[in-house]
Structures are given as C-alpha cells and as structure tokens.
Amino acid sequence: MSRSKETAVKSLPWLRLGALLAGVYLICAAAYYVGHHTVQLPPPPADALYKQKEAPIDLRVIDLLSRMTLSEKIGQMALVDKDSLIKPVDIIRYNLGGMLSGASAKPPLNTPQGWQNMIEAYKAQAAKSRLQIPLLYGADANHGSANVPGATIFPHSIGLGATGNAGLVQQVAAATAQEVAAEGINWTYSPSLDEPSDIRWGRVYEAFSDSPALNALLGAAYIDGIQAPNGDMKMVATAKHYIGAGAMLWNTSANKNYKIDQGTTAVNENLLEQEYLPPYAAAIQAGVGSVMVGLNHYGKERVIDSHYLITDKLKTELGFKGFVVSDWYGMYEASKTSIYQSNINAINAGVDMAMLPYDYKSFVRDVTEAVKSNQISESRIDDAVSRILYVKFKAGLFDATAAPPPVSDVGAASHRALARQVASASAVLLKNSGHVLPLKAGQHVLIAGSGADNFGRQAGGWTLEWQGVDGNWPVGTTSILAGLRQVAPTGTKLEYSQNASFVAGPKADIGLAIISEKPAAEGWDDNATPTLEASDLQVIAQLKKRANKVVVIVVAGRPLLIQNQLSSWDGLVMAWLPGSEGEGIADVIFGKTPFTGHLPLPWPSSTAQLPITSDGKTKDGTAVLFARGFGL
Ligand code: BGC
C-alpha cells in the first residue's frame, strides 16, 4: 500500500533531519578516511616545475610542497632506522623522508655490495611513491665507513684534531664520502662539533678538540670534504650535537645508566655564544645540510625542547637554511611528558626531521592529530618539509641518474695510504728522554701490551658495532704490531708477547708498551677514572725489567691519568684511535715520518682538575700535565 500524501507532508521535517544526519555522517566518514588513509591523488605531470633540473631550487620546493598532502608532508619528517622498518612498502605508504643505519643496523650480507643492494632497494621504493621524492639514507661514518669490513678506517676525530691540518681533514672526509657513496649512503652523521671539557666523557674521541676555533676550522673542512667545497652538496653532512655537548657536568646524566653523556650543560649564555656557537656558525657558512640536536639538557630544559636554541639561535640568528634532525630516540629520551606531547614540543621548538629508531607509525599518527588540533601549525610543518626538500634538491637527489660509484672505492689503496699518513700526523710525542725515539736500525725491541695486536682497540667504538669490537678483524686492517714489523729497518730485532712474557736473555734496547682502552661508545664509555688497565701496568713493569728503556704508546680515545707512572718512562706517544692502518704509527716510531701532532685538548693529571675550561683553567686551579697544543 502506498503512503498517503498527508503522511508524506507530515513526515517532511523528519526526512530533512534524516538527510542532514546522513550528510553529517558521510562528511565525518570521509574526514576519518582522509585522516587515516593516504588519499590517492594522481601523480603530478612529467613536466611539473619541481621535476625541472634547471629551475631554481626555491621554486622547485614551493611547487612540490604545494602538491603534497598533509600525510605526505609528515612522512617526509620521519627518519626510520632500517631495523625497525616493518615493510619496505611503508616507504611508499608513509612517504618516508629518510632511513638510517644506526650504529649496528647492517644488511644481511655485510659487504659494500650488500649495503649498496639494500639501500638501492629502499630508494627504489621511494621512487615508486606518488611524488617520487627521493629518500635520504644516513649512517654515522664518523671515521670512515666503519660498519663495513674492508672499508678504510680513519683515525677518530680526536686524532684529526691532533693533526690540526684542515687540508688533511678535508681529504679524509672526501675519501669517506666516496666510500659511503659507493654503498648507497647519501647522508653522514658527521662531523661532531662537540667540545669536551671532561675526559671522563665517553665521547671525547668523537670530537676534534675542546677549542672552538679548531673545531670551527676542522668542522668546516670536514663538511667541505663530505659535501663538496663552496657550499655545493654531493652528499649531506651533519653538524652535531647541537649544542653545548661536551660541557655537561659529571653525574648529571638524565640516563640512569650513564654518568655524563646525556647530562646537563651548565655554561652561561655568554660562554654558549662565545665557545659553542662559533663552530656551528662555521658549519653553516660551509653550507652544512643538517644539524643534529644533542641529547643533553641546557639548564633545566632538554635542548630539543628549546625554541630559543633551535629556532631563534640556529635558524634565525645564524641563518641555518638546512634541516634540524633529532638524535636517536631524541624526541623522547629523558622527556618528562608523553610521547604525543614530546613530538609537539620538539617540532614546535624547530626540529624538522625525527630520528625514529622504533616506531614511525605512531609518530605519523600523533603529528597528524596535533596538526588537526592546532597544536602544531601547518606553517611549521611546511617550514620543516621545505627545509628537508631544499636539502634533497641541493644534494641533487631528484636529478641523480647515475648508478652509485663502484664498490671497489671502498677500502681503495689511495684511501688506505691517506689513512696511514693521517695516523702518523695525529700521533703526539709527549716525552722523549735521551731521544729514545725514533727507534734506531739494529735495535732489539720487545713489544707488548693490550693495544699492540688488536685492531678493534686501535679503531675504537663505532666500528662494526656501536660499541666497537675488542679483537682482530681479518679484512684489510693492519695492527700496530703488523705495521712495526713492516716498517722496521733491516737489522732491527722485534719480539712480541702481549703480556710481556719473553724468554730470559740479555736486556733488550727498548721495551715498547702499546697500552690501550677497551673500545666503547657514548654513555657506556663514561669512566670515573680513565687510567691504565692493571694488565698493561704489569706489562710496563715487566718491560722495565727486560729492557734498558721503556717507551709507552697509548691507544685510547682520550688522555689517560698517568701522572704517577710518567716519570719512569723514557718515551710517551699518544696514538689516539688510529684506525685500520697501523703502519702510520710504525712510521713515526721508526722515524720514517716525523712527529707533527699536537694535543687538541689539555691532558689532565687528576680528576680533581675536571672540567677544564676551553681556555685551559682546571677546576682545582692546578696545572695540567700537558697543555693543549703540546707536542714534541
Ligand atoms: C648518537 C648520534 C648518532 C645516532 C645514530 C646516537 O646515539 O648520539 O651521534 O648519529 O645515534 O647512530
């Protein structure tokens, strides 16, 4: 039966209400869908402005940004550790801006070719996304491409600081860039511009020096080497850890497992301006593409939450045009608030890209929600993404057509020769009674100690593993002992025993004790009293009995406390962490190359002197053992 007209007229308001509700429902459903799914817009035309190589970068950025959805923008702000990528297709689905291999994240086949295959496959995913925005792939590469057996391992930065030679540093960085490029990497998390004032910190060796001027000089040289001189960019470098890292106070770490790493920087505003900002100003001048924010606090605030430090100082005052990236879990480490709120705080402070070692999905969800609820403005997102895109254009990632350089570049003979030269240039001669060094042809030399035949110790942390490896690594490395054997002039008699248990006989001319620190990194390497291991002290005592003169070579990432022993040694050489080419140390020991290194930071005689200000003042007012700049 049909419904009567009267009934229809009476029910009209109800129908209208029903239609209204249905409409609201549909709009809500659509909004929900848009918020939770990537809307499949059509790809841009082949001649879109941003795809045109000749167009000015700023215009390409504006054009591309105007074509991006909110979710595509937020995806660009995510930097995902490769070990936490759930599915490769997520690179497309989330339009991820970057991926990284944190210290230990390696391909299943850890060879240069294995790296290249893995990274190129990730990049190929990004190339399939709607806008085809290329992927940044980052790795630390802070002393060569040290995750890969066969790569050239250069001296850690503290050794580069000891060379004081900007030209050499630039060459080291350029060789590093060439090796990592062959593996598909296009972004390094180096150089460190930290300024260590306390040798108890586990990251002293990652820094060039405690001198703002030297850090500015060498930092800029390193950036020129990684990226290209004159502000060009063939690879992206990162100046880190912004800011005041190295000036944290002992026992202030926000991480309960650490002592000073991730601690509080307690320098006043003037010092921050005069001593910690200048290396960043120099890095920006050199055109550095990214700046990494440290995990330290400045005063009561996490640096990462500081709008003043990141936006006002770095971006506005220093004019940084690149993008700011957070450190490993840096958005959340030591945060007193929720993950959701931590994202908001850091992005609003000025962080542009978030290093997400564990969970990118919740980052994308949270930031989307925060933008929709106006807790982060769209203009802040646009600024962050524009900076990331700017660097990607500048580095030529959109226009690259060539395959990566050949993997034979990794560990190339010319790079190894350079690493050998730099190891020599980094060694600092600190004591030389009676000209015991260089060793002379024909001498009888007893060699012993934990650092003599241990590649892992001479390479230090960030080698193959985050904490390094303690032991020998068969591929393409020369221990100091092997170097000494190669370089020793004919007629010289070398004997080796790690624990100095030599067969009885007449006293040798020289006892060479190569003592070392175990490799370690970051807060794990914080050490209340960095000094000699008991076994090494024993080695020295043995050598004293068995040789007329004793020379100590220290293989360590920082000055060690040797005040009580030094007077009984005839010679002392600081070799730092020289890397894969042990011959470089042998060259200076046998006088094939002269000593030219100088201490890049003061060498304290006790922990009571710590911290030491960058103008050399100790905490207790007593004199250091050796001042910065010392070197015979
Ligand atoms: C370190 C950074 C490093 C990052 C990625 C962090 O733990 O503090 O210096 O770049 O890990 O490996």
XYZ file of C-alpha atoms in Angstrom, residues 48 129 143 150 179 186 188 241 389 408 463 484 516 532 546 582 632:
17
model
C 55.901 19.632 -13.111
C 55.717 6.867 -4.435
C 85.798 7.652 10.996
C 87.059 -3.832 4.158
C 83.344 5.086 0.258
C 73.857 9.907 0.806
C 76.541 11.190 7.072
C 75.427 17.555 18.614
C 63.195 19.233 0.369
C 85.794 -1.027 -5.355
C 83.486 0.192 14.347
C 106.006 -2.186 13.110
C 95.015 0.643 25.274
C 95.756 2.216 32.609
C 113.703 -6.728 30.433
C 98.755 0.546 11.915
C 107.411 17.462 20.705
